Amino acid sequence: MIKQISLLLVLTCLIFSKSLIAQSKIDTLFPVRGFCIAAPQPKQVDTFVKFINEELASRKVNTLILRVDWNYKFESHPELRDSIALSKQDVKKMVKACQKNNIRIIPQINLLGHQSWAKTTHNLLRVYPQFDETPHVKMPEKYVWPNEDGLYCKSYCPLHPDVHKIVFALVDEICEVFEADAFHAGMDEVFYIGDDKCPRCGGRDKAELFAGEVNKIRNHLALKNRKLWIWGDRLIDGKTTGIGMWEGSFNNTHRAIDMLEKDIMICDWHYERPDQTAVYFATKGFSVITCPWRNPKNAVIQTQDMARFRQSVTPVMKERFQGMMQTIWSGAGQFLDEFYGVKTNPEAGENTQSACFKAMFDEIKKIEEGK
């Protein structure tokens, strides 16, 4: 009997040891296995929780970025809520599901840029128009691009004396309700910054303005030991690289990369080509994750690249290549309908968000098993 118990203990230890080794390999290859999507509407929360439990957990997703923006019943500034918004109870359902599945949940509110879309002004500038960086640019009845005003999305003025009091109250509240140790500030596609007609920003260095805003947000989060995540496009020279004005900067904000604190996580997105700019961010001293969208073939290449980066660099550089994150740019409801086959778009062919999601995580599994 004693021999049998001893043998059982040895076998248990071996199994546990192998499990730890396997988990170590997974962590070594892809420390971040992420998924980014708009926060669901209240009526979609239960379906989304099901998706967390069944689909994210089964793919060993460990990081969930939820783009909340104004889709929460803020108590600090209720005037900024969407008309239909998540309650604290709704949020806690998602938090509980993530905690059960060891998923780190990180909320996002778009800061600086993306304060409008098409012909719609979003809540911050609608309620507080004095924060508008370009109040002389009027929202069109019918939006077209390109346009004479260079209007893509509005920005708030980073030097307005009252803007951060409101913005940081929202950030603190959303981090607390999501029990988050990090916050995603967006910061992508900022076309309006340092406008010549702005009484505060006019004539200032756009790179310094951008870096100043990013560091200000970072420093505020650090007060409560939270980390900052941002999209990386404004830190890439769009002209010199040929990447262009969407995935890179044409207004000189790219020089801000040398002015930022190095503990900011860079989410490096490229959707049309698998550009290897993760190497650029890592050599600049930043941790970086690569983010595909709806092209499965690109996602597979990007996943292979990330694994190769981590396997072929110095130990110092290795820790900066942090993994992969699938991004979803429809509403959560639309994505869930597509994923579960409720509604499909035959014209999309193989280039869909759900196909890209599956391809990326299938490739991660294949690479891990190959180890």
Tab-separated table of C-alpha atoms in Angstrom:
chain	number	residue	atom	x	y	z
A	1	MET	CA	0.000	0.000	0.000
A	2	ILE	CA	2.808	2.419	0.921
A	3	LYS	CA	4.616	1.630	-2.359
A	4	GLN	CA	1.381	2.262	-4.309
A	5	ILE	CA	0.870	5.623	-2.585
A	6	SER	CA	4.487	6.592	-3.241
A	7	LEU	CA	4.169	5.642	-6.927
A	8	LEU	CA	0.963	7.650	-7.159
A	9	LEU	CA	2.680	10.683	-5.638
A	10	VAL	CA	5.585	10.375	-8.089
A	11	LEU	CA	3.219	10.123	-11.069
A	12	THR	CA	1.241	13.110	-9.807
A	13	CYS	CA	4.419	15.155	-9.473
A	14	LEU	CA	5.523	14.190	-12.989
A	15	ILE	CA	2.164	15.151	-14.473
A	16	PHE	CA	2.179	18.444	-12.568
A	17	SER	CA	5.764	19.123	-13.661
A	18	LYS	CA	4.916	18.491	-17.329
A	19	SER	CA	1.919	20.785	-16.978
A	20	LEU	CA	4.142	23.556	-15.606
A	21	ILE	CA	6.659	23.062	-18.420
A	22	ALA	CA	3.897	23.197	-21.036
A	23	GLN	CA	2.467	26.322	-19.460
A	24	SER	CA	5.961	27.853	-19.348
A	25	LYS	CA	6.327	27.263	-23.102
A	26	ILE	CA	2.986	28.952	-23.760
A	27	ASP	CA	3.920	31.917	-21.621
A	28	THR	CA	7.330	32.141	-23.247
A	29	LEU	CA	5.926	32.194	-26.775
A	30	PHE	CA	2.911	34.441	-26.319
A	31	PRO	CA	2.738	36.163	-22.914
A	32	VAL	CA	-0.246	38.169	-24.195
A	33	ARG	CA	-2.987	36.251	-25.978
A	34	GLY	CA	-5.432	39.068	-26.462
A	35	PHE	CA	-8.863	39.907	-27.805
A	36	CYS	CA	-10.135	43.471	-28.307
A	37	ILE	CA	-13.783	44.341	-28.941
A	38	ALA	CA	-16.371	47.009	-28.202
A	39	ALA	CA	-18.161	46.417	-24.898
A	40	PRO	CA	-21.504	44.732	-25.554
A	41	GLN	CA	-24.851	46.417	-25.162
A	42	PRO	CA	-26.738	45.425	-21.986
A	43	LYS	CA	-28.971	42.967	-23.878
A	44	GLN	CA	-25.864	41.218	-25.272
A	45	VAL	CA	-24.015	40.728	-21.984
A	46	ASP	CA	-25.187	37.158	-21.320
A	47	THR	CA	-24.243	36.029	-24.833
A	48	PHE	CA	-20.894	37.743	-24.459
A	49	VAL	CA	-20.269	36.004	-21.126
A	50	LYS	CA	-21.018	32.712	-22.894
A	51	PHE	CA	-18.450	33.666	-25.542
A	52	ILE	CA	-15.873	34.393	-22.818
A	53	ASN	CA	-16.501	31.084	-21.071
A	54	GLU	CA	-16.628	28.896	-24.175
A	55	GLU	CA	-14.531	30.554	-26.893
A	56	LEU	CA	-11.972	32.819	-25.223
A	57	ALA	CA	-11.248	30.378	-22.411
A	58	SER	CA	-10.853	27.402	-24.764
A	59	ARG	CA	-8.270	29.377	-26.780
A	60	LYS	CA	-6.401	30.321	-23.596
A	61	VAL	CA	-7.019	34.033	-24.161
A	62	ASN	CA	-5.543	35.847	-21.167
A	63	THR	CA	-6.239	39.509	-22.014
A	64	LEU	CA	-9.527	41.163	-22.975
A	65	ILE	CA	-9.629	44.803	-24.080
A	66	LEU	CA	-13.169	46.152	-23.846
A	67	ARG	CA	-13.775	49.441	-25.655
A	68	VAL	CA	-16.268	50.979	-23.273
A	69	ASP	CA	-16.138	54.678	-24.211
A	70	TRP	CA	-19.538	56.064	-23.114
A	71	ASN	CA	-21.288	52.695	-22.807
A	72	TYR	CA	-21.390	52.727	-19.016
A	73	LYS	CA	-23.640	54.384	-16.457
A	74	PHE	CA	-20.959	56.683	-15.114
A	75	GLU	CA	-21.684	58.074	-11.678
A	76	SER	CA	-18.895	60.661	-11.700
A	77	HIS	CA	-20.269	62.270	-14.874
A	78	PRO	CA	-23.723	60.875	-15.691
A	79	GLU	CA	-24.136	63.552	-18.369
A	80	LEU	CA	-21.615	61.607	-20.481
A	81	ARG	CA	-23.455	58.277	-20.471
A	82	ASP	CA	-24.882	56.801	-23.653
A	83	SER	CA	-28.678	56.639	-23.588
A	84	ILE	CA	-28.401	52.847	-23.380
A	85	ALA	CA	-25.427	51.856	-21.252
A	86	LEU	CA	-24.013	49.049	-19.138
A	87	SER	CA	-24.856	48.955	-15.458
A	88	LYS	CA	-22.432	48.017	-12.708
A	89	GLN	CA	-24.197	44.658	-12.497
A	90	ASP	CA	-23.610	44.066	-16.222
A	91	VAL	CA	-19.919	44.853	-15.841
A	92	LYS	CA	-19.521	42.544	-12.850
A	93	LYS	CA	-20.915	39.627	-14.883
A	94	MET	CA	-18.102	40.072	-17.387
A	95	VAL	CA	-15.489	40.661	-14.697
A	96	LYS	CA	-16.536	37.464	-12.907
A	97	ALA	CA	-16.329	35.445	-16.126
A	98	CYS	CA	-12.865	36.805	-16.844
A	99	GLN	CA	-11.624	36.134	-13.331
A	100	LYS	CA	-12.909	32.556	-13.516
A	101	ASN	CA	-10.962	32.018	-16.740
A	102	ASN	CA	-7.780	33.886	-15.698
A	103	ILE	CA	-8.388	36.637	-18.239
A	104	ARG	CA	-7.055	40.112	-17.528
A	105	ILE	CA	-9.745	42.633	-18.446
A	106	ILE	CA	-8.650	46.110	-19.565
A	107	PRO	CA	-11.237	48.829	-20.303
A	108	GLN	CA	-10.739	51.469	-22.987
A	109	ILE	CA	-12.023	55.007	-23.415
A	110	ASN	CA	-10.779	56.817	-26.520
A	111	LEU	CA	-8.719	59.760	-25.346
A	112	LEU	CA	-7.410	62.731	-27.336
A	113	GLY	CA	-8.599	61.620	-30.786
A	114	HIS	CA	-11.743	59.824	-31.991
A	115	GLN	CA	-14.047	62.323	-30.300
A	116	SER	CA	-16.301	62.159	-33.353
A	117	TRP	CA	-17.103	59.749	-36.141
A	118	ALA	CA	-18.450	60.624	-39.605
A	119	LYS	CA	-21.084	63.301	-38.950
A	120	THR	CA	-21.573	62.506	-35.245
A	121	THR	CA	-19.870	64.315	-32.370
A	122	HIS	CA	-19.304	61.969	-29.447
A	123	ASN	CA	-20.369	62.641	-25.901
A	124	LEU	CA	-17.355	64.495	-24.485
A	125	LEU	CA	-17.302	67.271	-27.087
A	126	ARG	CA	-21.064	67.283	-27.441
A	127	VAL	CA	-21.498	68.012	-23.731
A	128	TYR	CA	-18.309	70.075	-23.358
A	129	PRO	CA	-17.749	71.793	-26.727
A	130	GLN	CA	-15.165	74.076	-25.113
A	131	PHE	CA	-12.742	71.129	-25.127
A	132	ASP	CA	-12.759	70.931	-28.948
A	133	GLU	CA	-9.300	71.390	-30.494
A	134	THR	CA	-10.895	72.652	-33.744
A	135	PRO	CA	-14.212	74.376	-32.931
A	136	HIS	CA	-14.010	76.200	-36.268
A	137	VAL	CA	-14.411	72.869	-38.090
A	138	LYS	CA	-18.140	72.210	-38.234
A	139	MET	CA	-19.567	68.708	-38.444
A	140	PRO	CA	-21.011	68.056	-41.920
A	141	GLU	CA	-24.550	66.925	-42.664
A	142	LYS	CA	-23.049	64.345	-45.012
A	143	TYR	CA	-19.533	63.121	-44.287
A	144	VAL	CA	-17.071	62.398	-47.107
A	145	TRP	CA	-13.358	61.731	-47.179
A	146	PRO	CA	-11.205	63.483	-48.225
A	147	ASN	CA	-12.645	66.881	-47.334
A	148	GLU	CA	-11.385	70.479	-47.286
A	149	ASP	CA	-11.144	70.577	-43.487
A	150	GLY	CA	-9.058	67.399	-43.236
A	151	LEU	CA	-11.722	66.145	-40.823
A	152	TYR	CA	-11.459	62.486	-39.949
A	153	CYS	CA	-12.210	62.532	-36.220
A	154	LYS	CA	-12.320	65.412	-33.763
A	155	SER	CA	-9.826	65.694	-30.899
A	156	TYR	CA	-10.029	67.371	-27.521
A	157	CYS	CA	-7.449	70.031	-26.720
A	158	PRO	CA	-4.779	68.420	-24.512
A	159	LEU	CA	-3.901	71.809	-23.004
A	160	HIS	CA	-7.408	72.841	-21.986
A	161	PRO	CA	-7.185	73.492	-18.219
A	162	ASP	CA	-10.409	71.635	-17.377
A	163	VAL	CA	-10.379	68.583	-19.617
A	164	HIS	CA	-8.331	66.208	-17.463
A	165	LYS	CA	-10.388	66.744	-14.340
A	166	ILE	CA	-13.322	65.191	-16.196
A	167	VAL	CA	-11.402	62.646	-18.248
A	168	PHE	CA	-9.464	61.259	-15.292
A	169	ALA	CA	-12.609	60.920	-13.193
A	170	LEU	CA	-14.021	58.692	-15.937
A	171	VAL	CA	-10.791	56.707	-16.225
A	172	ASP	CA	-10.628	56.082	-12.479
A	173	GLU	CA	-14.265	55.053	-12.296
A	174	ILE	CA	-14.102	52.636	-15.214
A	175	CYS	CA	-10.883	51.051	-13.923
A	176	GLU	CA	-12.408	50.562	-10.503
A	177	VAL	CA	-15.633	48.949	-11.701
A	178	PHE	CA	-13.694	46.611	-14.012
A	179	GLU	CA	-11.190	45.893	-11.201
A	180	ALA	CA	-8.485	46.668	-13.750
A	181	ASP	CA	-4.744	47.055	-13.295
A	182	ALA	CA	-4.364	48.649	-16.746
A	183	PHE	CA	-6.239	51.050	-19.002
A	184	HIS	CA	-6.266	51.428	-22.789
A	185	ALA	CA	-6.415	55.080	-23.874
A	186	GLY	CA	-6.762	54.556	-27.624
A	187	MET	CA	-4.691	57.517	-28.924
A	188	ASP	CA	-4.877	56.267	-32.523
A	189	GLU	CA	-5.468	58.216	-35.743
A	190	VAL	CA	-5.010	61.630	-34.155
A	191	PHE	CA	-5.131	63.965	-37.149
A	192	TYR	CA	-6.139	67.111	-35.236
A	193	ILE	CA	-3.458	68.188	-32.765
A	194	GLY	CA	-1.656	71.478	-32.251
A	195	ASP	CA	-4.072	73.295	-34.553
A	196	ASP	CA	-2.835	76.746	-35.609
A	197	LYS	CA	-6.117	78.334	-34.530
A	198	CYS	CA	-6.110	76.811	-31.044
A	199	PRO	CA	-5.254	79.572	-28.521
A	200	ARG	CA	-3.383	77.055	-26.356
A	201	CYS	CA	-1.825	74.612	-28.851
A	202	GLY	CA	-1.213	76.766	-31.908
A	203	GLY	CA	2.442	76.831	-32.956
A	204	ARG	CA	3.516	74.111	-30.542
A	205	ASP	CA	5.443	70.987	-31.512
A	206	LYS	CA	2.896	68.272	-32.322
A	207	ALA	CA	5.211	65.506	-31.125
A	208	GLU	CA	5.660	67.238	-27.770
A	209	LEU	CA	1.904	67.755	-27.456
A	210	PHE	CA	1.203	64.092	-28.204
A	211	ALA	CA	3.927	62.837	-25.870
A	212	GLY	CA	2.795	65.218	-23.168
A	213	GLU	CA	-0.750	63.864	-23.285
A	214	VAL	CA	0.341	60.212	-23.308
A	215	ASN	CA	2.719	60.735	-20.389
A	216	LYS	CA	0.107	62.706	-18.464
A	217	ILE	CA	-2.331	59.795	-18.734
A	218	ARG	CA	0.431	57.331	-17.901
A	219	ASN	CA	1.454	59.285	-14.803
A	220	HIS	CA	-2.132	59.528	-13.579
A	221	LEU	CA	-2.595	55.768	-13.894
A	222	ALA	CA	0.705	55.156	-12.108
A	223	LEU	CA	-0.676	56.853	-8.998
A	224	LYS	CA	-2.794	53.723	-8.487
A	225	ASN	CA	-0.270	51.258	-9.925
A	226	ARG	CA	-2.086	50.898	-13.234
A	227	LYS	CA	-0.384	50.547	-16.611
A	228	LEU	CA	-1.154	52.401	-19.842
A	229	TRP	CA	-1.829	50.706	-23.183
A	230	ILE	CA	-2.142	52.640	-26.467
A	231	TRP	CA	-2.325	51.977	-30.201
A	232	GLY	CA	1.033	52.558	-31.875
A	233	ASP	CA	0.203	54.193	-35.216
A	234	ARG	CA	0.948	57.809	-34.209
A	235	LEU	CA	4.488	56.779	-33.300
A	236	ILE	CA	5.359	55.521	-36.798
A	237	ASP	CA	6.617	57.890	-39.513
A	238	GLY	CA	3.993	57.193	-42.152
A	239	LYS	CA	5.830	58.999	-44.949
A	240	THR	CA	9.359	57.671	-44.494
A	241	THR	CA	8.124	54.086	-44.049
A	242	GLY	CA	5.484	54.291	-46.793
A	243	ILE	CA	2.935	52.957	-44.317
A	244	GLY	CA	0.701	55.985	-44.881
A	245	MET	CA	-1.415	58.384	-42.845
A	246	TRP	CA	-3.688	55.807	-41.175
A	247	GLU	CA	-1.244	53.252	-39.788
A	248	GLY	CA	1.435	55.937	-39.450
A	249	SER	CA	1.703	59.665	-38.808
A	250	PHE	CA	1.891	62.439	-41.398
A	251	ASN	CA	1.800	65.281	-38.852
A	252	ASN	CA	5.109	64.602	-37.090
A	253	THR	CA	3.744	62.963	-33.947
A	254	HIS	CA	6.039	59.994	-34.660
A	255	ARG	CA	8.933	61.827	-32.953
A	256	ALA	CA	7.027	61.473	-29.676
A	257	ILE	CA	8.318	57.895	-29.408
A	258	ASP	CA	11.567	59.217	-27.949
A	259	MET	CA	9.715	61.315	-25.353
A	260	LEU	CA	7.503	58.626	-23.803
A	261	GLU	CA	7.905	56.598	-20.631
A	262	LYS	CA	9.023	53.082	-21.558
A	263	ASP	CA	6.510	51.145	-19.464
A	264	ILE	CA	3.663	51.902	-21.897
A	265	MET	CA	2.340	48.879	-23.808
A	266	ILE	CA	2.189	49.480	-27.568
A	267	CYS	CA	-0.585	47.782	-29.554
A	268	ASP	CA	0.862	47.659	-33.070
A	269	TRP	CA	-1.945	47.263	-35.611
A	270	HIS	CA	-1.553	46.510	-39.308
A	271	TYR	CA	-4.473	45.178	-41.287
A	272	GLU	CA	-3.650	45.305	-45.003
A	273	ARG	CA	-0.025	44.100	-44.796
A	274	PRO	CA	1.850	42.207	-42.062
A	275	ASP	CA	4.344	45.019	-41.494
A	276	GLN	CA	7.006	44.122	-38.942
A	277	THR	CA	7.028	47.373	-36.995
A	278	ALA	CA	6.927	45.463	-33.719
A	279	VAL	CA	10.711	45.301	-34.122
A	280	TYR	CA	10.858	49.100	-34.250
A	281	PHE	CA	8.920	49.509	-31.023
A	282	ALA	CA	10.969	46.839	-29.256
A	283	THR	CA	14.276	48.432	-30.277
A	284	LYS	CA	12.950	51.729	-28.901
A	285	GLY	CA	12.522	50.037	-25.520
A	286	PHE	CA	8.761	49.365	-25.503
A	287	SER	CA	6.771	46.210	-24.915
A	288	VAL	CA	4.643	45.533	-27.992
A	289	ILE	CA	1.867	43.253	-29.169
A	290	THR	CA	0.858	42.702	-32.810
A	291	CYS	CA	-2.794	43.230	-33.717
A	292	PRO	CA	-4.548	41.825	-36.814
A	293	TRP	CA	-8.192	42.436	-37.799
A	294	ARG	CA	-9.953	40.585	-40.624
A	295	ASN	CA	-7.305	39.072	-42.902
A	296	PRO	CA	-6.632	35.486	-41.785
A	297	LYS	CA	-3.557	35.037	-44.008
A	298	ASN	CA	-1.935	38.163	-42.575
A	299	ALA	CA	-2.826	37.086	-39.035
A	300	VAL	CA	-1.034	33.768	-39.541
A	301	ILE	CA	2.090	35.534	-40.852
A	302	GLN	CA	1.998	38.050	-37.996
A	303	THR	CA	1.667	35.254	-35.429
A	304	GLN	CA	4.615	33.396	-36.962
A	305	ASP	CA	6.625	36.617	-36.942
A	306	MET	CA	5.926	37.230	-33.266
A	307	ALA	CA	7.042	33.710	-32.341
A	308	ARG	CA	10.185	34.101	-34.445
A	309	PHE	CA	10.991	37.490	-32.907
A	310	ARG	CA	10.891	36.000	-29.422
A	311	GLN	CA	13.006	33.006	-30.450
A	312	SER	CA	15.721	34.910	-32.312
A	313	VAL	CA	16.610	37.951	-30.214
A	314	THR	CA	18.549	38.733	-27.049
A	315	PRO	CA	16.919	37.995	-23.675
A	316	VAL	CA	16.472	41.749	-23.128
A	317	MET	CA	14.625	42.189	-26.442
A	318	LYS	CA	12.651	38.958	-26.049
A	319	GLU	CA	10.675	40.280	-23.109
A	320	ARG	CA	9.464	43.232	-25.195
A	321	PHE	CA	7.749	41.039	-27.807
A	322	GLN	CA	4.644	40.343	-25.774
A	323	GLY	CA	2.316	38.469	-28.106
A	324	MET	CA	-0.811	38.837	-30.228
A	325	MET	CA	-4.217	40.485	-29.981
A	326	GLN	CA	-7.162	40.008	-32.330
A	327	THR	CA	-9.073	43.260	-32.859
A	328	ILE	CA	-12.773	43.521	-33.679
A	329	TRP	CA	-14.095	46.770	-35.170
A	330	SER	CA	-17.792	46.080	-35.403
A	331	GLY	CA	-20.120	46.173	-32.445
A	332	ALA	CA	-20.003	43.177	-30.137
A	333	GLY	CA	-23.488	42.119	-31.210
A	334	GLN	CA	-22.584	42.113	-34.896
A	335	PHE	CA	-19.456	40.087	-34.248
A	336	LEU	CA	-21.286	37.549	-32.091
A	337	ASP	CA	-23.951	37.144	-34.801
A	338	GLU	CA	-21.208	36.528	-37.354
A	339	PHE	CA	-19.276	34.153	-35.109
A	340	TYR	CA	-22.327	32.055	-34.216
A	341	GLY	CA	-23.686	32.102	-37.777
A	342	VAL	CA	-26.803	34.112	-36.962
A	343	LYS	CA	-25.992	36.646	-39.697
A	344	THR	CA	-23.280	36.311	-42.328
A	345	ASN	CA	-22.009	38.402	-45.216
A	346	PRO	CA	-21.360	36.148	-48.241
A	347	GLU	CA	-19.609	38.995	-50.051
A	348	ALA	CA	-16.879	39.134	-47.385
A	349	GLY	CA	-15.454	35.788	-48.483
A	350	GLU	CA	-12.694	34.509	-46.201
A	351	ASN	CA	-11.740	37.951	-44.908
A	352	THR	CA	-13.992	38.228	-41.873
A	353	GLN	CA	-13.270	39.098	-38.282
A	354	SER	CA	-14.384	35.707	-36.993
A	355	ALA	CA	-12.257	33.876	-39.578
A	356	CYS	CA	-9.247	35.981	-38.601
A	357	PHE	CA	-9.892	35.307	-34.910
A	358	LYS	CA	-9.998	31.560	-35.504
A	359	ALA	CA	-6.951	31.597	-37.803
A	360	MET	CA	-4.795	33.545	-35.360
A	361	PHE	CA	-5.519	31.316	-32.386
A	362	ASP	CA	-5.275	28.149	-34.497
A	363	GLU	CA	-1.795	29.284	-35.540
A	364	ILE	CA	-0.837	30.008	-31.931
A	365	LYS	CA	-1.914	26.471	-31.000
A	366	LYS	CA	0.003	24.980	-33.934
A	367	ILE	CA	3.184	26.862	-33.014
A	368	GLU	CA	2.889	25.852	-29.361
A	369	GLU	CA	2.359	22.209	-30.201
A	370	GLY	CA	5.322	22.368	-32.554
A	371	LYS	CA	7.479	23.412	-29.588
